[in-house]
Amino acid sequence: MPAALRRHGWSYLFVLPTFSLFVVFTLLPVAQAFALSLQSASVVGGEWIGFENFATLAEDPVFRQALGNTVLFTVVVVAAQIVLALVVASLIQPLGRKNQTFYRALFYLPLVNSAILVAMVWRWIFNPNPFGLANTALGAVGLGPFLWIGSSDEALLAVILSAVLTIPGGGVVLYSAAINSLPRELYEAADVEGAGWFTKWWRITVPLLKPTTLYLLVIYTILAFQIFERVYVMTNGGGPNNATITIVQLIYSTAFQFGRYGLASAMAVVLFVMAVAVAVLQFRSLRSDVEY
Amino acid sequence: MERGSGTTISRRRFLQSVAAIGAAAACAPGAGPSGGAQSGTPAGTAAASAKPVSIEWWRRNYTPGSQNAETLTSDGAVKAFRERQPNVTLAIQGGPFGAETDQKFDIAILQQKAGPDVFHTTGGDVLKYAAAGQLSEAPLTDAERRDFNPSALQATTYKDKVVAYPLWIVPWFEYINLDLFNERGVTPPKDGSWTYDEFLEAAKKLTFKRADGKQVYGFAHANDEFAFMLVDGGRPYDKDVKKWTFNSAEAVSGLEKWVALAREKVMPPDFLTLNPNDAQARFISGDIAILQRPSAMINVLNADKKFEYAKSWEIANFPKGKGEQTAWGGVGFIAVREQQDADKKGAAHQFAKYLTGPEIGPDLKKMTPPVEYWLAPAARVSAAGIYGEYHPAKAKVAKMSSFTYVLPNVRTFSEIDQKHLRPARDAALEGKKTPKQALDEVATAAQRLLDEANK
């Protein structure tokens, strides 16, 4: 037995409970999903059909629409949330310690709300009737009324807007903490060189926040790929003419309403591969040796 | 923490009490995740000699202790049945309407070959369970067969065997707001009958903006119906349920009538995503003059004391198109599990017959307080009368069963509907496709799924 194992072997005992739970409740279900994706599976069992489910997906226009909607939602929402979180955190940063804490809490607290409740509020905001809040507000300046979630042309836009207009509290807190830990000397040196606030922000703050940005990018991308409840509540599932259908929404209906567990698992595998691929790309393009 | 008397209870004392209640509940009859109204030991001497049997009944939307209609009627049904059959002990399990409960049924019945002895079911589930050999044939006499609505009985027939007892037929029809009709000088349809043209004309007149800017719409439906596609004689399937026919000239013509309502803007702008609760609330608040909903809404309207039947609201048939008078409806069923235990199976059949038969309505009406068992018109002629006795509006609804089109059970219908038919319908209603183009595009995928269901 190697010396290292003799010396640290017992420590594996400490991680065993957590690792066991991880295996039972995460690893095995994921492996089972991969196995199911190769089967024509229903609730009573299934038979192996190779990659037939994936071929079915490739020819399924509803899946292609769900894929397109999910990607569009992810690209717009993640980009917007990262920028918003960074800007808000940067605006908080010059405030005093107490004010910083207040604003961090202010932006973070809405996260504890039920996602369903939040989606219901957005459903009312983007109600196509004149009494919808967005139409009422826009009507005051002579715009609209718009059909929002009542139209296949505008429903996805409404869902995206609802996500974009929700300031990402988690991102604000993380960026805010990261900004506070940046070395002051760099800013002092920039001051000596006569740099303005925007130059300092763009040339010092943003580059040094790369690790935080990478983390948020990966997390927000995965969360955006999993968009479900917002679409489900705001647009009664897939919206008019399936305009807002997303992959997870389609997985839900395919598995639990149509009873096609194999096909739903194949969709989940596609989503998993997409998430991994995007995460790898993000790591490769944004990884840096930032040290301070 | 304060008790009612004002004395203080310590946290330890509180936890002890909770533990004691928990232990008592765990030992009590009917304890379990959703165990509910389990009847006690057999009582009465009349059937004291009968062999005691315990059976389990699964009822959708049953929530122990709640006041919802399914719970009140289920508890009443168990109590009344026990008075007739004291040797049979019944336990009820429930779950909300929706995919989660459907899956619970599927896993128990199809995967574990366990679960209920008798259960409430709907739609394509009946044939799915029958195909898996999990349903026991209903032992019906010829007279009983003739007593059931033929299309409801057809919906529960699998390989020439009746595999479930039709419970009720839930018709969809029009609710009309008489206050708005009076305000706009529109005459309500005589005897509830109107043609499509009369209906459209009324909907146009009833669509208006008030002086305060509030918009009223003539007509709305919650986003879960295809009724208009039936009015000219269109049907989703042929008689044998082998061929998809919802792209026939009659179905296209029906959809054109529906599209005309959208084009005339007599429906609210969110009609494609309007959910049933919102639709009902807006009907009651006077924002919608004619609302297409099922019979269950009668109780919702009756709960509002200010909104009186025949004074503020009335019901009317679907507008009549080129075809015969029709209505759109669904059916509920009571099914009995196939099993080795003949006593349990026999008791389950007795209970299923009771739940769908003519005795249960009067039995529950005699209770204190009386319970309205029939939430929709019964699927048996001999049991149908009492539904009409509950309320004058229900008396009218009871007559609709004769022309209600019951959607045949096809286990892939939800996939046809959600993935293909509904988006196509939306495209037509939005004016992005013609009705014919939209329905023709659905036909191939729908036929494939229908063939799969018929395999």
XYZ file of C-alpha atoms in Angstrom:
747
model
C 0.000 0.000 0.000
C 1.504 3.367 -0.964
C 2.547 5.580 1.925
C 0.208 8.373 0.860
C -2.769 6.046 0.881
C -1.721 4.649 4.276
C -1.428 8.121 5.633
C -4.599 9.675 4.128
C -6.696 6.591 3.449
C -8.912 7.088 6.480
C -9.936 10.489 5.227
C -11.911 8.751 2.466
C -14.216 7.565 5.211
C -15.235 11.147 5.783
C -16.212 11.758 2.174
C -17.890 8.378 1.823
C -21.378 9.457 3.039
C -21.532 12.435 0.707
C -19.995 10.482 -2.136
C -22.517 7.665 -1.651
C -25.409 10.116 -1.820
C -23.873 11.683 -4.924
C -23.591 8.290 -6.578
C -27.106 7.185 -5.669
C -28.965 10.420 -6.365
C -26.897 12.017 -9.133
C -24.470 9.701 -10.867
C -26.743 6.677 -11.217
C -29.760 8.671 -12.459
C -27.535 10.390 -15.012
C -26.160 7.024 -16.133
C -29.700 5.668 -16.272
C -30.776 8.618 -18.408
C -27.974 7.766 -20.857
C -29.117 4.139 -20.901
C -32.787 5.129 -21.357
C -31.873 7.372 -24.273
C -30.904 4.232 -26.189
C -34.188 2.490 -25.432
C -37.777 2.726 -26.489
C -38.701 3.109 -22.848
C -42.070 3.472 -21.202
C -43.015 3.237 -17.554
C -43.139 -0.580 -17.777
C -39.669 -1.038 -19.272
C -38.104 -0.763 -22.674
C -36.131 -2.335 -25.453
C -32.770 -1.307 -26.856
C -33.066 0.607 -30.110
C -29.573 2.121 -30.408
C -29.508 5.719 -31.579
C -33.009 5.699 -33.015
C -34.269 8.231 -30.466
C -31.576 10.669 -31.574
C -32.542 10.149 -35.217
C -36.163 10.850 -34.265
C -35.103 14.063 -32.559
C -33.118 15.186 -35.582
C -36.271 14.929 -37.721
C -38.645 16.397 -35.147
C -39.524 20.022 -35.984
C -40.882 20.634 -32.480
C -37.571 19.569 -30.948
C -35.677 21.790 -33.375
C -37.900 24.689 -32.375
C -37.340 23.934 -28.682
C -33.587 23.768 -29.306
C -33.587 27.085 -31.155
C -35.696 28.782 -28.484
C -33.461 27.459 -25.700
C -30.273 28.647 -27.413
C -31.729 32.080 -28.199
C -33.016 32.474 -24.648
C -29.638 31.409 -23.233
C -27.503 33.672 -25.425
C -29.551 36.813 -24.797
C -30.335 36.227 -21.129
C -26.857 35.124 -20.041
C -25.178 38.029 -21.828
C -27.657 40.483 -20.345
C -27.438 39.060 -16.844
C -23.633 39.114 -16.791
C -23.512 42.716 -17.996
C -26.291 43.799 -15.625
C -24.707 42.090 -12.629
C -21.332 43.637 -13.417
C -22.742 47.118 -13.921
C -24.887 47.022 -10.779
C -22.006 45.640 -8.677
C -19.727 48.352 -10.043
C -22.273 51.035 -9.166
C -22.573 49.686 -5.632
C -18.825 49.472 -5.119
C -18.091 53.192 -4.453
C -20.794 53.330 -1.768
C -19.943 52.945 1.888
C -19.808 49.568 3.593
C -23.319 49.841 5.063
C -24.854 50.926 1.784
C -23.069 48.146 -0.050
C -24.526 45.585 2.347
C -27.965 47.130 1.997
C -27.930 47.032 -1.795
C -26.488 43.520 -1.942
C -29.317 42.329 0.272
C -31.806 44.332 -1.739
C -30.779 42.683 -4.993
C -30.327 39.230 -3.497
C -33.530 38.953 -1.464
C -35.910 38.552 -4.437
C -34.085 35.296 -5.188
C -35.771 33.663 -2.197
C -39.154 34.140 -3.881
C -40.773 31.135 -5.454
C -39.917 30.978 -9.146
C -43.554 30.120 -9.866
C -44.739 33.215 -8.043
C -42.291 35.393 -9.940
C -43.423 33.873 -13.229
C -47.056 34.551 -12.329
C -46.229 38.207 -11.761
C -44.489 38.377 -15.134
C -47.511 36.715 -16.724
C -49.610 39.589 -15.463
C -47.015 42.199 -16.488
C -46.985 40.883 -20.058
C -50.726 40.215 -20.257
C -51.850 41.229 -23.761
C -54.948 42.977 -22.436
C -54.886 46.739 -21.845
C -54.782 46.018 -18.086
C -51.427 44.232 -18.400
C -48.794 46.289 -16.583
C -46.419 46.555 -19.543
C -49.227 47.679 -21.850
C -50.493 50.142 -19.240
C -47.009 51.623 -18.788
C -46.280 51.789 -22.505
C -49.759 53.143 -23.175
C -48.946 56.100 -20.938
C -46.273 57.149 -23.444
C -48.423 56.358 -26.452
C -46.979 52.952 -27.275
C -48.750 49.648 -27.785
C -50.776 47.777 -26.818
C -48.617 44.769 -27.628
C -49.789 41.177 -27.690
C -46.805 39.888 -25.672
C -47.519 36.334 -24.483
C -50.697 36.226 -26.583
C -48.824 36.146 -29.882
C -46.411 33.635 -31.341
C -44.299 36.543 -32.622
C -43.861 38.227 -29.264
C -44.215 35.487 -26.639
C -40.565 34.433 -26.581
C -39.501 38.079 -26.471
C -41.738 38.555 -23.420
C -40.209 35.517 -21.691
C -36.685 36.747 -22.488
C -37.510 40.248 -21.282
C -38.897 38.854 -18.036
C -35.553 37.147 -17.400
C -33.419 40.071 -18.534
C -35.335 42.620 -16.468
C -34.857 40.555 -13.315
C -31.541 41.804 -11.952
C -29.453 38.715 -11.112
C -28.924 39.111 -7.369
C -26.458 36.247 -7.074
C -24.232 37.772 -9.741
C -24.398 41.186 -8.116
C -23.271 39.750 -4.765
C -20.433 37.736 -6.291
C -19.176 40.591 -8.457
C -19.488 42.995 -5.567
C -17.404 40.742 -3.307
C -14.852 40.194 -6.073
C -14.541 43.921 -6.803
C -13.893 44.625 -3.127
C -11.018 42.147 -3.119
C -9.245 43.717 -6.127
C -5.888 45.328 -5.179
C -6.233 49.074 -4.567
C -2.667 49.781 -5.756
C -3.658 49.237 -9.368
C -6.338 51.910 -9.118
C -3.949 54.260 -7.334
C -1.387 53.768 -10.083
C -4.095 54.441 -12.678
C -5.078 57.592 -10.810
C -1.458 58.768 -10.963
C -1.511 58.134 -14.733
C -4.678 60.254 -14.960
C -7.053 57.472 -15.959
C -10.775 58.262 -15.837
C -13.389 56.082 -14.075
C -14.417 54.310 -17.232
C -10.808 53.505 -18.216
C -10.144 52.115 -14.742
C -13.321 50.048 -14.872
C -12.699 48.750 -18.378
C -8.920 48.240 -18.129
C -8.601 47.070 -14.517
C -11.895 45.939 -13.001
C -13.340 43.966 -15.898
C -10.150 41.992 -16.759
C -9.425 41.174 -13.122
C -12.959 39.859 -12.680
C -12.437 37.184 -15.325
C -12.552 34.256 -12.867
C -15.851 35.482 -11.437
C -17.190 36.155 -14.924
C -16.241 32.644 -15.999
C -17.964 31.128 -12.986
C -21.144 33.148 -13.552
C -21.088 32.457 -17.256
C -20.995 28.713 -16.712
C -23.621 28.744 -13.979
C -25.985 31.121 -15.791
C -25.618 29.169 -19.022
C -26.566 25.910 -17.334
C -29.499 27.582 -15.563
C -30.682 29.175 -18.791
C -30.511 25.853 -20.620
C -32.805 24.482 -17.919
C -35.472 27.182 -18.335
C -38.850 25.641 -17.559
C -41.112 27.136 -14.924
C -41.055 30.637 -16.404
C -42.228 29.322 -19.773
C -44.658 26.887 -18.204
C -46.393 29.508 -16.099
C -46.157 32.557 -18.344
C -47.308 30.913 -21.557
C -49.247 27.811 -20.463
C -46.499 25.465 -21.587
C -45.183 26.156 -25.049
C -47.136 29.318 -25.782
C -49.099 30.097 -28.924
C -48.000 27.868 -31.794
C -45.206 26.414 -29.593
C -43.490 29.801 -29.785
C -41.890 29.519 -26.356
C -41.308 25.802 -26.095
C -37.911 24.931 -24.630
C -36.007 21.680 -24.320
C -36.824 21.068 -20.665
C -40.487 21.898 -21.288
C -40.480 19.350 -24.106
C -38.665 16.794 -21.935
C -41.379 17.212 -19.309
C -44.270 16.722 -21.705
C -42.541 13.935 -23.649
C -41.827 11.938 -20.491
C -44.742 12.645 -18.211
C -47.563 13.469 -20.606
C -46.714 11.340 -23.641
C -45.033 8.512 -21.681
C -41.968 8.398 -23.963
C -39.214 8.132 -21.413
C -36.563 7.001 -23.904
C -37.128 9.938 -26.210
C -37.237 12.360 -23.280
C -33.943 10.924 -22.000
C -32.398 11.422 -25.442
C -33.406 15.094 -25.229
C -31.837 15.282 -21.779
C -28.626 13.802 -23.166
C -28.565 16.386 -25.968
C -29.040 19.117 -23.388
C -26.267 17.640 -21.246
C -23.844 17.514 -24.170
C -24.738 21.098 -25.091
C -24.106 22.291 -21.550
C -20.762 20.489 -21.325
C -19.651 21.732 -24.743
C -20.534 25.321 -23.950
C -18.859 25.105 -20.545
C -15.651 23.749 -22.112
C -15.677 26.518 -24.701
C -16.223 29.128 -22.024
C -13.386 27.744 -19.920
C -11.039 27.698 -22.885
C -11.836 31.200 -24.031
C -11.984 32.883 -20.653
C -9.468 31.020 -18.533
C -6.630 33.207 -17.407
C -3.886 33.315 -14.885
C -5.238 36.305 -13.076
C -3.510 36.601 -9.741
C -3.583 39.441 -7.319
C -46.371 30.146 21.525
C -49.788 31.070 22.885
C -52.567 28.632 23.554
C -56.173 29.639 23.293
C -56.453 30.208 27.037
C -53.568 32.581 26.998
C -51.168 30.282 28.841
C -47.706 29.793 27.405
C -46.543 26.489 26.026
C -42.820 25.739 25.983
C -40.983 24.597 22.860
C -40.292 21.200 24.459
C -43.954 20.813 25.375
C -44.951 21.797 21.860
C -42.576 19.259 20.292
C -43.840 16.568 22.660
C -47.400 17.338 21.602
C -46.488 17.222 17.935
C -44.720 13.885 18.447
C -47.720 12.494 20.287
C -50.113 13.626 17.564
C -47.781 12.205 14.921
C -47.610 8.838 16.669
C -51.371 8.760 17.075
C -51.875 9.657 13.431
C -49.413 6.983 12.346
C -51.336 4.346 14.286
C -54.732 5.587 13.140
C -56.615 3.849 10.356
C -55.967 5.401 6.980
C -52.582 6.797 7.979
C -50.217 7.118 5.065
C -49.009 9.608 2.530
C -52.488 10.448 1.348
C -54.564 7.926 3.151
C -57.933 9.366 3.741
C -61.397 8.315 4.674
C -60.885 4.766 5.715
C -64.045 3.344 7.116
C -64.003 1.580 10.409
C -64.747 -2.004 11.252
C -67.833 -3.571 9.730
C -70.962 -2.485 11.493
C -74.517 -3.689 11.442
C -75.787 -7.154 11.898
C -77.500 -7.594 8.552
C -74.295 -8.439 6.751
C -72.391 -9.611 9.782
C -72.043 -13.014 8.255
C -70.534 -11.658 5.004
C -66.806 -12.118 4.662
C -64.880 -8.941 5.560
C -63.033 -7.480 2.592
C -60.693 -4.501 2.433
C -60.232 -2.661 -0.829
C -58.328 0.433 -1.872
C -59.823 3.177 -4.018
C -57.689 5.750 -5.819
C -59.442 8.969 -6.706
C -57.892 11.882 -8.548
C -58.010 15.188 -6.651
C -58.947 13.500 -3.374
C -57.316 15.392 -0.506
C -58.184 14.145 2.970
C -59.847 16.830 5.060
C -60.287 19.295 2.223
C -63.589 20.703 1.006
C -63.036 20.126 -2.686
C -65.837 18.416 -4.588
C -63.915 15.204 -5.281
C -63.095 14.772 -1.587
C -66.600 15.491 -0.298
C -68.246 13.179 -2.813
C -65.665 10.427 -2.277
C -66.045 10.499 1.501
C -69.833 10.504 1.078
C -69.681 7.614 -1.393
C -67.589 5.483 0.951
C -69.902 6.169 3.866
C -73.031 5.394 1.851
C -71.564 2.235 0.350
C -70.536 1.000 3.773
C -74.122 1.321 4.937
C -75.130 -1.000 2.125
C -72.117 -3.303 2.377
C -70.786 -3.162 5.949
C -68.399 -6.046 5.323
C -66.385 -3.992 2.819
C -63.732 -1.687 4.232
C -62.539 1.062 1.903
C -59.411 3.206 1.986
C -59.036 6.153 -0.386
C -55.820 7.503 -1.837
C -55.639 10.684 -3.839
C -53.436 12.974 -5.823
C -53.971 16.238 -7.683
C -55.119 16.275 -11.284
C -52.038 16.287 -13.479
C -49.050 14.447 -14.814
C -47.593 13.576 -11.401
C -50.685 11.651 -10.333
C -50.983 10.017 -13.743
C -47.422 8.802 -13.333
C -48.179 7.512 -9.843
C -51.030 5.471 -11.337
C -48.818 4.242 -14.176
C -45.993 3.142 -11.922
C -48.291 1.376 -9.479
C -50.491 -0.316 -12.043
C -48.182 -0.961 -14.962
C -44.795 -1.354 -13.331
C -45.451 -2.726 -9.873
C -48.676 -4.504 -10.777
C -49.974 -3.189 -7.481
C -51.871 -0.225 -6.155
C -55.633 0.299 -6.242
C -58.364 -2.308 -6.427
C -60.678 0.240 -7.950
C -59.798 3.642 -9.352
C -61.029 6.739 -11.122
C -59.484 7.239 -14.536
C -59.882 9.251 -17.705
C -59.019 9.317 -21.380
C -56.416 7.078 -22.924
C -55.412 5.550 -19.586
C -58.254 3.057 -19.745
C -57.024 1.416 -22.937
C -53.394 1.608 -21.805
C -54.172 -0.333 -18.643
C -56.450 -2.726 -20.507
C -53.699 -3.461 -23.031
C -51.398 -4.292 -20.122
C -53.970 -6.806 -18.856
C -54.526 -4.821 -15.680
C -58.276 -4.216 -15.933
C -61.013 -6.623 -14.958
C -63.965 -6.904 -17.345
C -67.107 -5.251 -16.023
C -69.773 -7.944 -15.465
C -72.658 -6.054 -17.039
C -76.058 -7.478 -17.821
C -77.656 -6.644 -21.167
C -80.008 -4.256 -19.402
C -77.080 -2.488 -17.781
C -75.279 -2.222 -21.098
C -78.330 -0.610 -22.649
C -78.510 1.770 -19.696
C -75.089 3.289 -20.414
C -74.492 6.025 -22.983
C -73.333 4.079 -26.078
C -70.403 6.347 -26.958
C -69.201 6.292 -23.346
C -69.414 2.509 -23.323
C -67.576 2.397 -26.646
C -64.793 4.460 -25.089
C -64.227 1.773 -22.464
C -64.432 -1.193 -24.788
C -61.169 -3.003 -25.452
C -61.157 -6.050 -27.693
C -64.932 -6.366 -27.344
C -64.781 -6.292 -23.554
C -66.036 -3.436 -21.394
C -63.011 -2.778 -19.200
C -64.305 0.167 -17.125
C -67.590 1.641 -15.936
C -68.444 4.989 -17.548
C -69.070 7.403 -14.700
C -70.159 10.671 -16.260
C -70.073 12.766 -19.358
C -68.715 16.269 -18.891
C -70.186 18.534 -21.572
C -68.735 21.884 -22.601
C -71.244 24.598 -23.511
C -71.730 28.358 -23.415
C -72.285 30.388 -20.251
C -73.889 33.710 -20.981
C -73.771 36.864 -18.880
C -77.367 38.098 -18.904
C -76.432 41.475 -17.411
C -74.264 42.196 -20.442
C -76.877 40.831 -22.839
C -79.478 43.166 -21.323
C -77.104 46.116 -21.290
C -76.362 45.697 -25.010
C -79.953 44.823 -25.943
C -78.996 41.364 -27.186
C -81.694 38.696 -26.895
C -80.396 35.503 -25.259
C -80.861 32.386 -27.393
C -84.355 30.955 -26.986
C -84.212 27.611 -25.158
C -80.450 27.915 -25.327
C -80.337 27.197 -29.054
C -78.683 29.442 -31.622
C -77.055 29.173 -34.978
C -73.445 30.139 -35.542
C -74.500 33.307 -37.347
C -76.738 34.360 -34.444
C -73.921 33.582 -32.032
C -71.384 35.601 -34.025
C -73.766 38.535 -34.305
C -74.348 38.473 -30.530
C -70.599 38.226 -29.833
C -69.960 41.264 -32.055
C -72.616 43.352 -30.285
C -71.295 42.274 -26.908
C -67.758 43.400 -27.730
C -67.522 47.020 -26.688
C -65.577 49.541 -24.665
C -67.179 51.197 -21.665
C -66.990 54.906 -20.987
C -64.355 54.256 -18.329
C -62.168 52.544 -20.922
C -62.892 49.001 -19.746
C -63.022 46.596 -22.662
C -65.700 43.873 -22.737
C -65.337 40.926 -25.105
C -68.203 39.017 -26.622
C -66.751 35.532 -26.384
C -63.907 33.551 -24.819
C -62.868 29.979 -24.214
C -60.101 28.690 -22.030
C -57.232 27.362 -24.059
C -58.221 23.694 -23.863
C -60.952 23.036 -26.365
C -61.633 22.177 -29.993
C -65.393 22.560 -29.871
C -65.761 24.785 -32.911
C -64.190 22.167 -35.106
C -67.212 19.932 -34.411
C -70.043 22.293 -35.255
C -70.105 21.554 -38.970
C -69.808 17.811 -38.411
C -66.014 17.486 -38.212
C -64.677 14.709 -35.975
C -61.083 13.788 -35.068
C -61.451 10.145 -36.082
C -63.643 7.944 -38.225
C -66.172 5.627 -36.542
C -63.630 2.853 -36.000
C -61.051 5.287 -34.607
C -58.600 4.089 -37.256
C -58.369 7.168 -39.447
C -57.549 10.759 -38.519
C -60.277 12.922 -40.007
C -59.757 16.280 -38.379
C -58.678 17.694 -41.735
C -61.997 16.859 -43.396
C -63.944 19.605 -45.143
C -66.296 19.722 -42.130
C -63.431 20.165 -39.644
C -61.809 22.838 -41.832
C -65.132 24.631 -42.080
C -65.511 24.481 -38.288
C -62.036 25.921 -37.801
C -62.859 28.688 -40.268
C -65.798 29.653 -38.052
C -63.432 29.769 -35.082
C -60.903 31.831 -37.043
C -63.685 34.263 -37.918
C -64.151 34.961 -34.197
C -60.475 35.876 -33.908
C -60.618 37.964 -37.060
C -63.666 39.861 -35.779
C -61.761 40.476 -32.518
C -64.675 39.339 -30.366
C -62.231 37.344 -28.194
C -59.752 38.897 -25.723
C -56.203 39.276 -27.087
C -54.869 36.566 -24.770
C -57.337 33.919 -25.975
C -54.487 31.610 -27.003
C -53.031 31.486 -23.503
C -56.086 32.185 -21.380
C -56.252 29.654 -18.569
C -59.559 28.371 -17.179
C -59.390 30.149 -13.816
C -58.662 33.526 -15.392
C -61.396 32.991 -17.960
C -63.945 32.207 -15.249
C -62.904 35.193 -13.135
C -63.242 37.530 -16.091
C -66.659 36.134 -16.963
C -67.857 36.732 -13.411
C -66.397 40.235 -13.351
C -68.276 41.120 -16.541
C -65.294 41.350 -18.901
C -66.526 38.462 -21.036
C -70.127 38.006 -22.169
C -70.115 34.405 -23.447
C -67.718 31.835 -22.044
C -67.248 28.263 -23.219
C -66.562 26.021 -20.224
C -67.607 22.604 -18.872
C -70.445 21.851 -16.472
C -68.217 22.137 -13.378
C -68.374 25.933 -13.691
C -72.023 25.907 -12.599
C -70.921 25.301 -9.008
C -68.332 28.082 -9.287
C -71.028 30.524 -10.379
C -73.464 29.320 -7.728
C -70.868 30.061 -5.052
C -71.132 33.768 -5.921
C -74.339 34.926 -4.230
C -74.425 38.216 -6.123
C -74.299 36.438 -9.456
C -77.685 34.740 -9.630
C -78.740 32.066 -12.064
C -81.393 33.145 -14.574
C -80.941 36.750 -13.471
C -77.244 37.309 -14.109
C -76.245 34.183 -15.989
C -77.688 31.396 -18.069
C -76.414 28.540 -20.153
C -76.777 27.892 -23.858
C -75.810 25.218 -26.338
C -72.865 25.393 -28.659
C -73.847 27.434 -31.676
C -75.214 25.127 -34.325
C -73.325 24.931 -37.602
C -74.037 22.874 -40.680
C -74.022 19.630 -38.697
C -76.404 18.317 -36.061
C -76.508 20.083 -32.685
C -73.389 18.988 -30.876
C -71.389 19.559 -27.714
C -67.830 18.674 -26.818
C -67.295 16.443 -23.841
C -65.071 14.185 -21.852
C -65.854 11.035 -19.908
C -64.794 9.847 -16.474
C -64.493 6.144 -15.699
C -64.261 3.817 -12.751
C -62.008 0.837 -13.422
C -61.417 -2.350 -11.456
C -58.002 -3.993 -11.293
C -57.548 -7.553 -12.482
C -56.328 -9.659 -9.549
C -56.290 -13.167 -8.127
C -58.221 -12.348 -4.962
C -61.809 -13.015 -6.054
C -63.302 -11.453 -2.914
C -61.469 -8.169 -3.417
C -62.245 -8.119 -7.109
C -65.900 -8.813 -6.432
C -66.111 -6.076 -3.817
C -64.315 -3.671 -6.160
C -66.853 -4.378 -8.912
C -69.712 -3.878 -6.459
C -68.254 -0.542 -5.442
C -67.592 0.503 -9.059
C -71.181 -0.313 -9.993
C -72.406 1.636 -7.001
C -70.227 4.647 -7.907
C -71.657 4.722 -11.429
C -75.191 3.555 -10.695
C -78.575 5.037 -9.841
C -78.503 4.493 -6.033
C -75.553 6.669 -5.082
C -77.088 10.026 -6.030
C -80.184 9.674 -3.793
C -78.080 8.083 -0.995
C -75.785 11.099 -0.812
C -78.623 13.571 -1.203
C -80.162 12.141 1.985
C -77.012 12.812 3.987
C -76.693 15.680 6.437
C -75.636 18.000 4.950
C -76.695 16.678 1.537
C -73.888 15.889 -0.873
C -74.265 16.464 -4.612
C -72.558 13.339 -5.850
C -72.881 13.901 -9.574
C -70.374 16.559 -10.599
C -71.480 16.037 -14.211
C -74.361 14.196 -15.856
C -74.197 10.456 -15.270
C -73.272 8.185 -18.168
C -76.255 5.921 -17.320
C -79.833 6.820 -18.158
C -81.119 5.399 -14.849
C -78.695 7.607 -12.888
C -79.028 10.748 -14.975
C -82.152 12.270 -13.456
C -80.781 13.372 -10.146
C -78.123 15.656 -11.641
C -80.912 17.810 -13.002
C -82.546 17.988 -9.565
C -79.529 19.757 -8.076
C -80.015 22.997 -9.989
C -82.121 24.327 -12.896
C -78.972 24.917 -14.948
C -77.947 21.328 -14.357
C -81.370 20.174 -15.534
C -80.557 21.813 -18.867
C -77.070 20.331 -18.927
C -78.439 16.852 -18.234
C -80.264 17.019 -21.561
C -77.036 17.801 -23.406
C -75.662 14.283 -22.967
C -77.733 13.129 -25.914
C -75.774 15.273 -28.355
C -72.409 15.487 -26.607
C -69.576 14.153 -28.690
C -67.375 12.098 -26.413
C -63.777 12.084 -27.540
C -62.804 8.436 -28.084
C -59.958 7.100 -26.007
C -56.701 7.184 -27.918
C -53.673 6.866 -25.701
C -51.533 9.082 -27.940
C -54.099 11.891 -28.144
C -52.268 14.185 -25.727
C -49.211 13.991 -27.988
C -51.296 14.607 -31.107
C -52.981 17.500 -29.349
C -50.046 19.242 -27.722
C -47.354 18.701 -30.311
C -49.341 19.008 -33.497
C -53.017 19.944 -33.356
C -52.814 22.819 -30.899
C -49.909 24.622 -32.617
C -51.658 24.193 -35.977
C -54.869 25.583 -34.551
C -52.951 28.528 -33.091
C -51.309 29.222 -36.454
C -54.728 29.305 -38.099
C -56.250 31.487 -35.390
C -53.339 33.912 -35.670
C -53.837 34.058 -39.411
C -50.411 32.614 -40.190
C -51.905 29.622 -42.029
C -55.247 28.904 -43.591
C -57.365 26.402 -41.634
C -57.011 23.844 -44.413
C -53.251 24.259 -44.618
C -52.899 24.019 -40.828
C -55.053 20.909 -40.484
C -53.555 19.179 -43.511
C -50.082 19.630 -42.043
C -51.167 17.866 -38.857
C -52.767 14.901 -40.584
C -49.657 12.806 -41.297
C -48.207 13.021 -37.793
C -51.640 12.513 -36.219
C -52.316 9.431 -38.342
C -48.915 7.978 -37.398
C -49.656 8.460 -33.707
C -53.169 7.067 -34.121
C -51.745 3.982 -35.849
C -49.287 3.598 -32.994
C -52.143 3.734 -30.476
C -54.087 1.130 -32.420
C -51.207 -1.349 -32.590
